[in-house]
Short mmCIF file of C-alpha atoms and ligand atoms in Angstrom, two decimals:
data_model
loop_
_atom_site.label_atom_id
_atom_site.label_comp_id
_atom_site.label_asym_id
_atom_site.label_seq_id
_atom_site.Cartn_x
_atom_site.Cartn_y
_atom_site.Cartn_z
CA UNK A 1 0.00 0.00 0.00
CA UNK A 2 1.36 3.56 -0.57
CA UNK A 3 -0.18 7.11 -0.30
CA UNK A 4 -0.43 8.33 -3.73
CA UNK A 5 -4.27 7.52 -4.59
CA UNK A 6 -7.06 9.54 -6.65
CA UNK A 7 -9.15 12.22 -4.37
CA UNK A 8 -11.72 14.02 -6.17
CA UNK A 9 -10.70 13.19 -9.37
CA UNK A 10 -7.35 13.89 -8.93
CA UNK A 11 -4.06 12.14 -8.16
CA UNK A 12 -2.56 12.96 -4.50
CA UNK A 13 0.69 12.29 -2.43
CA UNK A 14 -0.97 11.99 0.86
CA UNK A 15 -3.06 15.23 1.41
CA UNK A 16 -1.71 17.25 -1.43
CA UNK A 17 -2.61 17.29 -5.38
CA UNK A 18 0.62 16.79 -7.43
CA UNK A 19 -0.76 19.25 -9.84
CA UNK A 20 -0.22 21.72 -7.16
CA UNK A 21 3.55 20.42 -6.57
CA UNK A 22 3.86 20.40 -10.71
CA UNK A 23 2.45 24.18 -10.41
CA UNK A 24 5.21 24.48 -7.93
CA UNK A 25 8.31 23.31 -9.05
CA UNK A 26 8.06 22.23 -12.78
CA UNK A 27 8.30 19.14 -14.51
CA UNK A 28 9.46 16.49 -14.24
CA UNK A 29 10.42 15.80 -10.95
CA UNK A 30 10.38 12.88 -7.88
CA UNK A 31 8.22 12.61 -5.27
CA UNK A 32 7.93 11.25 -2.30
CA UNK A 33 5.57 9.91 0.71
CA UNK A 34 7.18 9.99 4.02
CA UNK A 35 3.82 7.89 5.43
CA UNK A 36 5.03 5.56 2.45
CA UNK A 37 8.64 5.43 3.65
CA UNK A 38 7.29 4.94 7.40
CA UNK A 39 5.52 2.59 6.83
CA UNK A 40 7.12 0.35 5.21
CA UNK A 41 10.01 0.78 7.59
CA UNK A 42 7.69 -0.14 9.72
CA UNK A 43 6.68 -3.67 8.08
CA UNK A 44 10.17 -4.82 8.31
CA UNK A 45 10.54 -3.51 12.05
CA UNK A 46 7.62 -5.30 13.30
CA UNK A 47 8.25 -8.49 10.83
CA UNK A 48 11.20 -9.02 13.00
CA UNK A 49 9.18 -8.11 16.26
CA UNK A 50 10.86 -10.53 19.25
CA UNK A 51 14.25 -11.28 17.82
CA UNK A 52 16.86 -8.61 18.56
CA UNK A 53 17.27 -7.32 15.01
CA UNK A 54 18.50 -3.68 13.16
CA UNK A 55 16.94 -2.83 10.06
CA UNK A 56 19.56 -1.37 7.69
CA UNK A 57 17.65 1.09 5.27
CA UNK A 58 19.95 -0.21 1.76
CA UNK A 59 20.37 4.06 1.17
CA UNK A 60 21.66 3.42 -2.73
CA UNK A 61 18.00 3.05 -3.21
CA UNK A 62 17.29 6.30 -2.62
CA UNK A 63 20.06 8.56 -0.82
CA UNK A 64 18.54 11.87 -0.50
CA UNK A 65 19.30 13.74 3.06
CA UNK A 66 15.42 14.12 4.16
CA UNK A 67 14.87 10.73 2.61
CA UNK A 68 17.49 9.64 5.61
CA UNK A 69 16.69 11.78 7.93
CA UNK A 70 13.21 10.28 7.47
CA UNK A 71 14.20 6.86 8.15
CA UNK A 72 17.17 7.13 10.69
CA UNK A 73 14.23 9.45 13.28
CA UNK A 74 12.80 6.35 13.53
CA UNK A 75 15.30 4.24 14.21
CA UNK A 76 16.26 2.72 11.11
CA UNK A 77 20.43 1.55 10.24
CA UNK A 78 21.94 2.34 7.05
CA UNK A 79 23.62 -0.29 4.69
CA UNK A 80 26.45 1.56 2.62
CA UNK A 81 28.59 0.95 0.07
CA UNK A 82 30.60 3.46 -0.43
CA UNK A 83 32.48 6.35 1.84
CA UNK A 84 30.17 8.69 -0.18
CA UNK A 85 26.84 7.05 1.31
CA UNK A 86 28.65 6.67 4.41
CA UNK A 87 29.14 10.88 5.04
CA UNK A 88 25.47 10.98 3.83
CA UNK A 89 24.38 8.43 6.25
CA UNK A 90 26.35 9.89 9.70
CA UNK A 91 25.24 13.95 7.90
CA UNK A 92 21.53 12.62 8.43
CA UNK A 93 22.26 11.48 11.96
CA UNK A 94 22.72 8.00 11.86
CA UNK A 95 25.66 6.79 14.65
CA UNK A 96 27.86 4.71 13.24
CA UNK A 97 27.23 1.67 15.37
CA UNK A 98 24.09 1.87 13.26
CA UNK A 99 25.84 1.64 9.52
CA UNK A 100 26.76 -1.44 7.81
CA UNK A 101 29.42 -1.35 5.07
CA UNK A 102 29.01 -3.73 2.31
CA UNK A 103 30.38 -3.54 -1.43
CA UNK A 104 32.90 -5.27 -3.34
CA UNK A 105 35.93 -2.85 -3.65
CA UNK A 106 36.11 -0.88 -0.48
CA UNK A 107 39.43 1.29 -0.36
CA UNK A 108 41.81 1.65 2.27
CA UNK A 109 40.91 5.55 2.39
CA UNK A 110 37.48 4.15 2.58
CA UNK A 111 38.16 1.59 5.11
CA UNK A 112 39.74 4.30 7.01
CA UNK A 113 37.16 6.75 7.26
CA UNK A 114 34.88 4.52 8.90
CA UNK A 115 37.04 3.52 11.08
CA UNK A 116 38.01 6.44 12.27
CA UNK A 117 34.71 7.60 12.03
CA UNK A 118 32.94 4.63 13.33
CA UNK A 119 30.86 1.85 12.03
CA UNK A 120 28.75 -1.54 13.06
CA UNK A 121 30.65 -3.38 10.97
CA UNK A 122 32.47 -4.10 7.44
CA UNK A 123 30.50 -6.92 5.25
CA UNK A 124 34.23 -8.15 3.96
CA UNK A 125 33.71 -9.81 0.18
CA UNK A 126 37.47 -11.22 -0.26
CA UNK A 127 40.92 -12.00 0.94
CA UNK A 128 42.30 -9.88 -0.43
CA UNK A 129 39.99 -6.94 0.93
CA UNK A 130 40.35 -8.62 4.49
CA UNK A 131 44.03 -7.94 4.58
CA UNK A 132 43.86 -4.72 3.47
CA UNK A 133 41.23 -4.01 5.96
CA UNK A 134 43.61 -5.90 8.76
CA UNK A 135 46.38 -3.50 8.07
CA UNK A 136 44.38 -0.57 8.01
CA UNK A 137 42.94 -1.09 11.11
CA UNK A 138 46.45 -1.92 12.56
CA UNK A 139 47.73 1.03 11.77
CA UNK A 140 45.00 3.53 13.68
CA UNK A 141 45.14 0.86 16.50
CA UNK A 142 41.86 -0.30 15.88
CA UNK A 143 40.12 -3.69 15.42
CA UNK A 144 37.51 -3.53 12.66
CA UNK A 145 34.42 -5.45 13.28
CA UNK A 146 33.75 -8.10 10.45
CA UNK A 147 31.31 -10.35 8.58
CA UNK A 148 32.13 -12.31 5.74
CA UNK A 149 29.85 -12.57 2.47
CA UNK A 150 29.32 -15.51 1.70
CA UNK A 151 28.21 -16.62 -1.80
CA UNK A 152 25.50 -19.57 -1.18
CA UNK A 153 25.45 -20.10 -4.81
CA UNK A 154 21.86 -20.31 -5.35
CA UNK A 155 19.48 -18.88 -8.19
CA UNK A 156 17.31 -15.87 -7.18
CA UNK A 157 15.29 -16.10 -9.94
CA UNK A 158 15.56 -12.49 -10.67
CA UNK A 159 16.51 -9.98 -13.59
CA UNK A 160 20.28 -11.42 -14.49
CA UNK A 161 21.81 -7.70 -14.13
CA UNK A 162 20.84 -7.70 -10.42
CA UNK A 163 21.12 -11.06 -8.81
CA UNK A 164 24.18 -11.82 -7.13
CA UNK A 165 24.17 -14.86 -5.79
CA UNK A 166 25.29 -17.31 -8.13
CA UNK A 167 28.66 -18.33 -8.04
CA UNK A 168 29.41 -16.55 -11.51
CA UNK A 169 28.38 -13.29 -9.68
CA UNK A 170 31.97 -11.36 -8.02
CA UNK A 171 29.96 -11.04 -5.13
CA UNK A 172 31.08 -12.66 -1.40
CA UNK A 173 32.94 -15.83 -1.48
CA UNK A 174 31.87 -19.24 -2.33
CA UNK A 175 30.41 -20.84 0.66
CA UNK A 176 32.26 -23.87 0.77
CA UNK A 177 35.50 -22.02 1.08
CA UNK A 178 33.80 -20.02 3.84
CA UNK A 179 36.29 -22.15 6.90
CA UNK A 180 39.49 -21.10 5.40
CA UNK A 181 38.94 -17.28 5.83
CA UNK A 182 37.25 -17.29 8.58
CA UNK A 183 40.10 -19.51 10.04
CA UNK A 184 42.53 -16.88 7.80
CA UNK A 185 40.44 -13.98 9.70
CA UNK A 186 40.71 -15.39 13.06
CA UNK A 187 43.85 -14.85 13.15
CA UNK A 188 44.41 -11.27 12.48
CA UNK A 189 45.11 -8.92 15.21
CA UNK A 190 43.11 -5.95 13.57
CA UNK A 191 40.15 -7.92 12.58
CA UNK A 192 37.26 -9.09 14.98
CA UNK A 193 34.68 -11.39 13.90
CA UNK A 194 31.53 -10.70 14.97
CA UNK A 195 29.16 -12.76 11.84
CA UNK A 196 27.66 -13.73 8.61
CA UNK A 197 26.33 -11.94 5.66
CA UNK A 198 24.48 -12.80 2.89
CA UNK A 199 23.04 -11.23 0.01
CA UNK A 200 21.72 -13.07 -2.54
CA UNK A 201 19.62 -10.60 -5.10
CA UNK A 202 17.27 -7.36 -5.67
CA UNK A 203 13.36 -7.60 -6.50
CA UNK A 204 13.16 -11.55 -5.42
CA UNK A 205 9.68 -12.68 -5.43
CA UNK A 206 9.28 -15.80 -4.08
CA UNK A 207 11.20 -16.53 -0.46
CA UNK A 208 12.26 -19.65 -1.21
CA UNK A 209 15.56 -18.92 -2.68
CA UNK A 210 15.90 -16.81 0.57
CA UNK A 211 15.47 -19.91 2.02
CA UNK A 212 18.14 -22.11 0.53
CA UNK A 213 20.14 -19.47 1.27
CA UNK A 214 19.33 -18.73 4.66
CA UNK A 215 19.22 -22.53 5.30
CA UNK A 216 23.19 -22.45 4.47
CA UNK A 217 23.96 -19.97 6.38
CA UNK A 218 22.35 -21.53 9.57
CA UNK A 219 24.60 -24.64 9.08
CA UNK A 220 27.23 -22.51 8.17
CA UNK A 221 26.57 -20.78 11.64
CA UNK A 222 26.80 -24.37 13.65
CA UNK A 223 30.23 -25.21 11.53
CA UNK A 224 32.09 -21.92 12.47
CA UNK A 225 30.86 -21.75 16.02
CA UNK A 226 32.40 -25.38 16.43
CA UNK A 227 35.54 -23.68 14.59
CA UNK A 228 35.28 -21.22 17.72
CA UNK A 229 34.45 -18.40 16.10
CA UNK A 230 31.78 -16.21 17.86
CA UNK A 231 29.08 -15.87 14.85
CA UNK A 232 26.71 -13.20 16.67
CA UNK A 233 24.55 -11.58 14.04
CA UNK A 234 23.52 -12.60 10.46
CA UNK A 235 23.11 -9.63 8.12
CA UNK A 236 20.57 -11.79 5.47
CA UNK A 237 20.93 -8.80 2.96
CA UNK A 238 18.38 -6.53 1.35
CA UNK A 239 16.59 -8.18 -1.79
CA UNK A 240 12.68 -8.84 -1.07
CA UNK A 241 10.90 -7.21 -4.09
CA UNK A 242 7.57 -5.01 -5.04
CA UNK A 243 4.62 -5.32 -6.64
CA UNK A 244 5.57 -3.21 -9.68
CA UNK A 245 2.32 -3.76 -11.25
CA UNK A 246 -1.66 -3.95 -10.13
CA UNK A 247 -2.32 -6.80 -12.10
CA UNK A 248 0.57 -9.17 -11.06
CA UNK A 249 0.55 -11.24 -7.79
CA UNK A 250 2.48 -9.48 -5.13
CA UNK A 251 5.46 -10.56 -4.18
CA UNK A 252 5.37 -11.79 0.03
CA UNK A 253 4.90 -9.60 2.80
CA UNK A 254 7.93 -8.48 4.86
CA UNK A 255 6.01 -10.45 7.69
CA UNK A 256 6.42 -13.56 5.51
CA UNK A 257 9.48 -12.87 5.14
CA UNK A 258 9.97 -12.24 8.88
CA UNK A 259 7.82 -15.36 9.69
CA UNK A 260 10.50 -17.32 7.35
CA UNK A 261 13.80 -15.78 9.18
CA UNK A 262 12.53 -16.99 12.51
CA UNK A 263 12.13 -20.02 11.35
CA UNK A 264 15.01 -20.40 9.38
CA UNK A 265 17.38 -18.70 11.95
CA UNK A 266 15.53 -18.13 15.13
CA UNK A 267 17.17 -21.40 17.04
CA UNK A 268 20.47 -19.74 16.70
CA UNK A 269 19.66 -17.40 19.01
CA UNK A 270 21.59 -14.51 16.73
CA UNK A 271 21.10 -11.00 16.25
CA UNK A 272 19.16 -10.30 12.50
CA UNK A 273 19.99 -7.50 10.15
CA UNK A 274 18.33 -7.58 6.88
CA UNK A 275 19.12 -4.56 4.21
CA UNK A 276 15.91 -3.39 2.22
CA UNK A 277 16.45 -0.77 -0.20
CA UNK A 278 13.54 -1.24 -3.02
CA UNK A 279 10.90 -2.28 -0.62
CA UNK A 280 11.12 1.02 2.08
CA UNK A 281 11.67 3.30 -0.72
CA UNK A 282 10.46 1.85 -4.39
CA UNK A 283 6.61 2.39 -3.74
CA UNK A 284 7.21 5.32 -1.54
CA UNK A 285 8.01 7.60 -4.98
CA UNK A 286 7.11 8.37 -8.40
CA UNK A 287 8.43 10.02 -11.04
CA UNK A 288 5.88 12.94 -12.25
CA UNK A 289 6.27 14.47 -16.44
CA UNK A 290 4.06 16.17 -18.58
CA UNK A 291 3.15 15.65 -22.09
CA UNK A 292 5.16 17.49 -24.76
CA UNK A 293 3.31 16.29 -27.81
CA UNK A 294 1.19 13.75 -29.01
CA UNK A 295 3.04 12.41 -32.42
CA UNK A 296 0.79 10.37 -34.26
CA UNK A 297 3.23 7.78 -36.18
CA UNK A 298 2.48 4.76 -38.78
CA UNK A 299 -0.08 2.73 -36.60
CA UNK A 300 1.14 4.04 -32.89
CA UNK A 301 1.05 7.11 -30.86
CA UNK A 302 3.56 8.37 -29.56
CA UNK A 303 3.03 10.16 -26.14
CA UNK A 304 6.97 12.33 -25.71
CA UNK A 305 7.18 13.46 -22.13
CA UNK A 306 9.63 15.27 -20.52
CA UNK A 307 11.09 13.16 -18.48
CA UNK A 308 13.77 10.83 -19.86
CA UNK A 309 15.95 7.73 -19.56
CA UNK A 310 18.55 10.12 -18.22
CA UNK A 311 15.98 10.78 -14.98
CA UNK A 312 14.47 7.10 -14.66
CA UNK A 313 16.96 4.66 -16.39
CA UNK A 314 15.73 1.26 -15.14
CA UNK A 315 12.85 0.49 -18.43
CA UNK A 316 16.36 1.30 -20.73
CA UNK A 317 18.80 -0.86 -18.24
CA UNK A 318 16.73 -3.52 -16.90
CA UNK A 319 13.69 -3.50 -19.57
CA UNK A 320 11.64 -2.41 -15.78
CA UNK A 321 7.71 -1.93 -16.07
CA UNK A 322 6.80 0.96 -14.58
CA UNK A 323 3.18 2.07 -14.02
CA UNK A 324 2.06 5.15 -15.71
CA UNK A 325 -1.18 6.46 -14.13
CA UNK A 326 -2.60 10.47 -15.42
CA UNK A 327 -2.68 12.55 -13.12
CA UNK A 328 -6.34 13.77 -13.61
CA UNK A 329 -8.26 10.27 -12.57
CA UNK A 330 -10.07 9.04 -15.80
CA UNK A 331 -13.57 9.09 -15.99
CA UNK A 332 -15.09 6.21 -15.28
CA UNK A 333 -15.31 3.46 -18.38
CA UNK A 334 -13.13 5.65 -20.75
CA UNK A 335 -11.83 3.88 -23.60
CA UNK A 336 -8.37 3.14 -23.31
CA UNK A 337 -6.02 3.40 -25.76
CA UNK A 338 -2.21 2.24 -26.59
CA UNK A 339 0.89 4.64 -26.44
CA UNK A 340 4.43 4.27 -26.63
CA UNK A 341 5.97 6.73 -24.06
CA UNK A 342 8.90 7.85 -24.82
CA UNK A 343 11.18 10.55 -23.55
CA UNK A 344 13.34 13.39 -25.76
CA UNK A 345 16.49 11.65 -25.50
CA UNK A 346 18.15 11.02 -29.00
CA UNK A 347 18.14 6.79 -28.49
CA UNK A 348 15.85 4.49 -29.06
CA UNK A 349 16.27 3.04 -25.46
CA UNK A 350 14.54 6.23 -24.26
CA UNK A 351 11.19 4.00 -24.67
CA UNK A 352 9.02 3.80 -21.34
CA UNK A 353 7.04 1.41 -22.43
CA UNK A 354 5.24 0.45 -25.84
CA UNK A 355 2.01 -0.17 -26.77
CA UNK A 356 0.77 0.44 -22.97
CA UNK A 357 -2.66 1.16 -22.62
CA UNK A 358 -3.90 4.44 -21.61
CA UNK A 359 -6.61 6.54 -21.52
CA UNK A 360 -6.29 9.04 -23.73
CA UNK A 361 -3.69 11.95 -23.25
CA UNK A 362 -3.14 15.37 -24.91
CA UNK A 363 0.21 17.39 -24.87
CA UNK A 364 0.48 19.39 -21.34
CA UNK A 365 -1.08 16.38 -19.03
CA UNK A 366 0.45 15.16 -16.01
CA UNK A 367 1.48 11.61 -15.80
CA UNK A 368 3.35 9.98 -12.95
CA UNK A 369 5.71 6.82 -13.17
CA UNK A 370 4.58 4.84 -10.31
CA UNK A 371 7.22 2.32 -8.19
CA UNK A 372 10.01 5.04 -8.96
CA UNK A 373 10.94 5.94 -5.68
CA UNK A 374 13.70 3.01 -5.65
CA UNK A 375 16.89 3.34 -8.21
CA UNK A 376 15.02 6.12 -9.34
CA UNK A 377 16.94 9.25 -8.55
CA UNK A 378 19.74 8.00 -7.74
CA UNK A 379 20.60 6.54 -11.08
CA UNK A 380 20.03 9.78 -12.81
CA UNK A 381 22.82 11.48 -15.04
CA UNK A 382 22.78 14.31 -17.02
CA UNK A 383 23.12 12.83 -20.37
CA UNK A 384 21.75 15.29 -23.26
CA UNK A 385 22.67 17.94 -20.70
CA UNK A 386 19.58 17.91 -19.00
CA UNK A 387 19.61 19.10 -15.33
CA UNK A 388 19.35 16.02 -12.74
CA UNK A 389 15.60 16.62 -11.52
CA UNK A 390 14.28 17.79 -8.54
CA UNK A 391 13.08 15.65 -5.49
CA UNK A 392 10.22 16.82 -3.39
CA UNK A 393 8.87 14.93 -0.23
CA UNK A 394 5.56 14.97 1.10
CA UNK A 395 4.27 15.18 4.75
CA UNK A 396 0.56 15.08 5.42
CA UNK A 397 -0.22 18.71 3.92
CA UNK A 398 2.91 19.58 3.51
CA UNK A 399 5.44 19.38 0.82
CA UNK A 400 8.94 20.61 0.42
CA UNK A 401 11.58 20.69 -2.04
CA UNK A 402 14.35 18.30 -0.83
CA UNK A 403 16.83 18.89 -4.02
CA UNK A 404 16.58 21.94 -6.66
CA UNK A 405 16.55 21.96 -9.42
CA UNK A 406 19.69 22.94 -10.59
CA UNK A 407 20.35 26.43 -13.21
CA UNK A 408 21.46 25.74 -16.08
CA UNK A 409 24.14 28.17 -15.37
CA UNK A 410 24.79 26.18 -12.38
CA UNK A 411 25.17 22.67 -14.63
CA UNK A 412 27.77 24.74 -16.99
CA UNK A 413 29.79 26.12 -14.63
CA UNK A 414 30.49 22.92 -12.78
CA UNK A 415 33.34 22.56 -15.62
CA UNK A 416 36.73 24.16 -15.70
CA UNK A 417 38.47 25.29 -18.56
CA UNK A 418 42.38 24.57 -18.85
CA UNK A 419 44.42 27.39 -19.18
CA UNK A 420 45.50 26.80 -22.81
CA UNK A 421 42.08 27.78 -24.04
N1 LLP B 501 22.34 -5.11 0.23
C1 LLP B 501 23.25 -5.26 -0.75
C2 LLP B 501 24.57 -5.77 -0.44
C3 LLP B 501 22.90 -4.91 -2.07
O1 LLP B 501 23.79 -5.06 -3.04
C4 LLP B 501 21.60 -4.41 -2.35
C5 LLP B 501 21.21 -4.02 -3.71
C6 LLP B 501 20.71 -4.26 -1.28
C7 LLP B 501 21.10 -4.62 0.00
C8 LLP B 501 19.32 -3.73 -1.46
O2 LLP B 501 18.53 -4.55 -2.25
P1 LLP B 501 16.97 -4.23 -2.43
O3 LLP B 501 16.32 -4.49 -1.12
O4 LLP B 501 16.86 -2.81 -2.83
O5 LLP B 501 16.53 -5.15 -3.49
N2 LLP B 501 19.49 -0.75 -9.72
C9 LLP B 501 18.76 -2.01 -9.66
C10 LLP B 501 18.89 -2.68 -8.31
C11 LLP B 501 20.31 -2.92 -7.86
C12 LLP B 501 20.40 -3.56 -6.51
C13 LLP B 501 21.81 -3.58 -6.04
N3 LLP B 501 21.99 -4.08 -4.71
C14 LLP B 501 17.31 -1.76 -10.05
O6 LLP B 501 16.96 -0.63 -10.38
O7 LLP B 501 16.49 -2.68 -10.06
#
């Protein structure tokens, strides 16, 4: 459930009209529902109700400041993977005993910021990494708090781009070699073991590959204790995904979910942390454009909008359905009609989607993307020199612009010239 629903005809974000927001700040832009984001912070917190657990908001979903700020006031951790989303994370107020640091190619410079700086703990991916991590912490006199990612090898049945936890994938390291570097990390003076983590894949529909994986990391749990290592807390990942359409069957409920790692894990007696990224923020935004023209071609209509693949890249990357609702509620029993939507981007890949029906739509409406609040903004660039777009959140009544929308003074001037010209 979200908060963007038709109210007399027109298409809200809680209590207020996004025409009025359009009126306000121009299109296209992304918007938010912080009763959206709250709630579905909510559905994790409360799935895991009874088993000391941290839920660490996966902030590469969506990384805005008052997107964080959002989550962290009520109590949510952070999952980073990079020293960039770590400033953002500890500028929005989360402590660092709250922020998990995950990713495949941490640097030392990265390593040591967070150290110094503080941090839960580092989700280590290799050997390689481990040492580096070993010596870095050695030489500020620290000991870095550690779980390895292990790679259960098992099929998440998702989009190929984003699972990752096949062996093929350069994620974590193969399960079966998971004894050696522990063993290897036991023995480091700057390293403390405190776990396990596991991530297996984004938008995952069905829990049972969760399962399998979650089932290996249990035994894997028993076998390293007996090792005498003190395996504390599982991190299980982020990964459960949305319902990106109406018509589909949803996906399982984060209490499902919950239900599942209780049963799975419970006996262990182990602290949980679980990393959702698409499910807090995906449904919690959308994406709102307006119609440039209608271009009638040979046996389609085209509908160009004005936002692009450059603002919301996942249907050009990941072929990604995205709902696309008007903003002024059709009447009742209107014939619909198919469109390709398509942005003014000079590729073909700037396609929203083809042939989608709609009712119909005249140069200046307002449509909104729905699901777009996840890997929405965040994946933005500025290709065909448009301006990143702005973000707006939503509070009851309220609304507020959370990022401008930059000049386009302010997009040229970003570059320096060399002397020589
Ligand atoms: N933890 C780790 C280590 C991850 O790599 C990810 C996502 C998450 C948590 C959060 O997963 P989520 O709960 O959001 O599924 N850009 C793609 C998705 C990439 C996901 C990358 N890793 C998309 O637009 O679908």
């Amino acid at each position: 459930m979200d908060h963007f629903l038709y109210k007399d005809g027109a298409l809200h974000a809680e209590d207020v009209p996004v025409s009025e927001i359009a009126a306000a700040v121009g299109t296209p832009f992304y918007l938010y529902s912080t009763a959206t984001l709250l709630r579905h912070y909510a559905l994790f917190d409360e799935a895991l109700e009874g088993t000391d657990h941290l839920v660490c908001y996966a902030m590469k979903a969506a990384g805005n400041q008052a997107i964080l700020k959002t989550l962290a006031q009520a109590g949510a951790g952070m999952d980073v993977v990079s020293v960039g989303e770590y400033l953002r994370a500890r500028a929005a107020g989360v402590p660092g005993d709250k922020i998990v640091f995950s990713g495949v190619g941490k640097t030392t410079e990265e390593m040591r910021t967070a150290l110094e700086g503080g941090i839960r703990q580092f989700n280590v991916e290799s050997e390689p990494e481990l040492e580096a991590l070993n010596a870095v912490a050695l030489s500020l006199g620290k000991v870095a708090p550690i779980t390895i990612r292990v790679n259960p090898d098992v099929d998440a049945r998702t989009h190929a781009k984003i699972a990752t936890g096949k062996s093929e994938n350069k994620f974590g390291i193969p399960i079966a070699r998971a004894r050696e570097v522990y063993a290897l990390a036991g023995r480091m003076q700057g390293i403390e073991i405190v776990g396990i983590d596991v991530h297996i894949g984004s938008q995952l529909t069905d829990l049972a590959p969760f399962e399998q994986a979650y089932r290996l990391v249990a035994e894997l749990t028993e076998t390293l204790r007996a090792d005498g290592h003190d395996i504390r807390r599982l991190d299980l990942g982020g990964g459960l995904g949305i319902p990106y359409t109406r018509s589909n069957q949803a996906p399982p409920l984060p209490l499902e979910y919950g239900a599942m790692i209780k049963r799975t894990l419970g006996h262990l007696g182990c602290e949980i942390e679980i990393e959702p990224g698409r499910l807090i923020a995906g449904n919690a935004g959308i994406m709102v454009s307006r119609v440039i023209y209608l271009k009638s071609g040979e046996g389609r209509d085209f509908l160009i909008v004005d936002g692009a693949m450059n603002d919301l890249i996942r249907p050009a990357m990941y072929d990604a359905h995205h709902d696309i609702v008007p903003v002024l509620e059709p009447e009742a029993g209107v014939e619909q009609r198919p469109y390709d939507i398509v942005g003014p981007v000079c590729e073909s890949g700037d396609t929203f989607a083809r042939q989608r029906d709609l009712p119909p739509l005249a140069a200046g409406d307002l449509i909104a993307f729905r699901s777009a609040g996840a890997y929405g903004a965040v994946m933005a660039s500025e290709y065909n020199a448009r301006p990143l777009i702005p973000e707006v959140l939503v509070k009851g009544d309220q609304f507020a612009v959370i990022r401008p929308r930059p000049t386009f003074d302010e997009m040229i001037n970003r570059d320096t010239i060399p002397g020589w010209l």
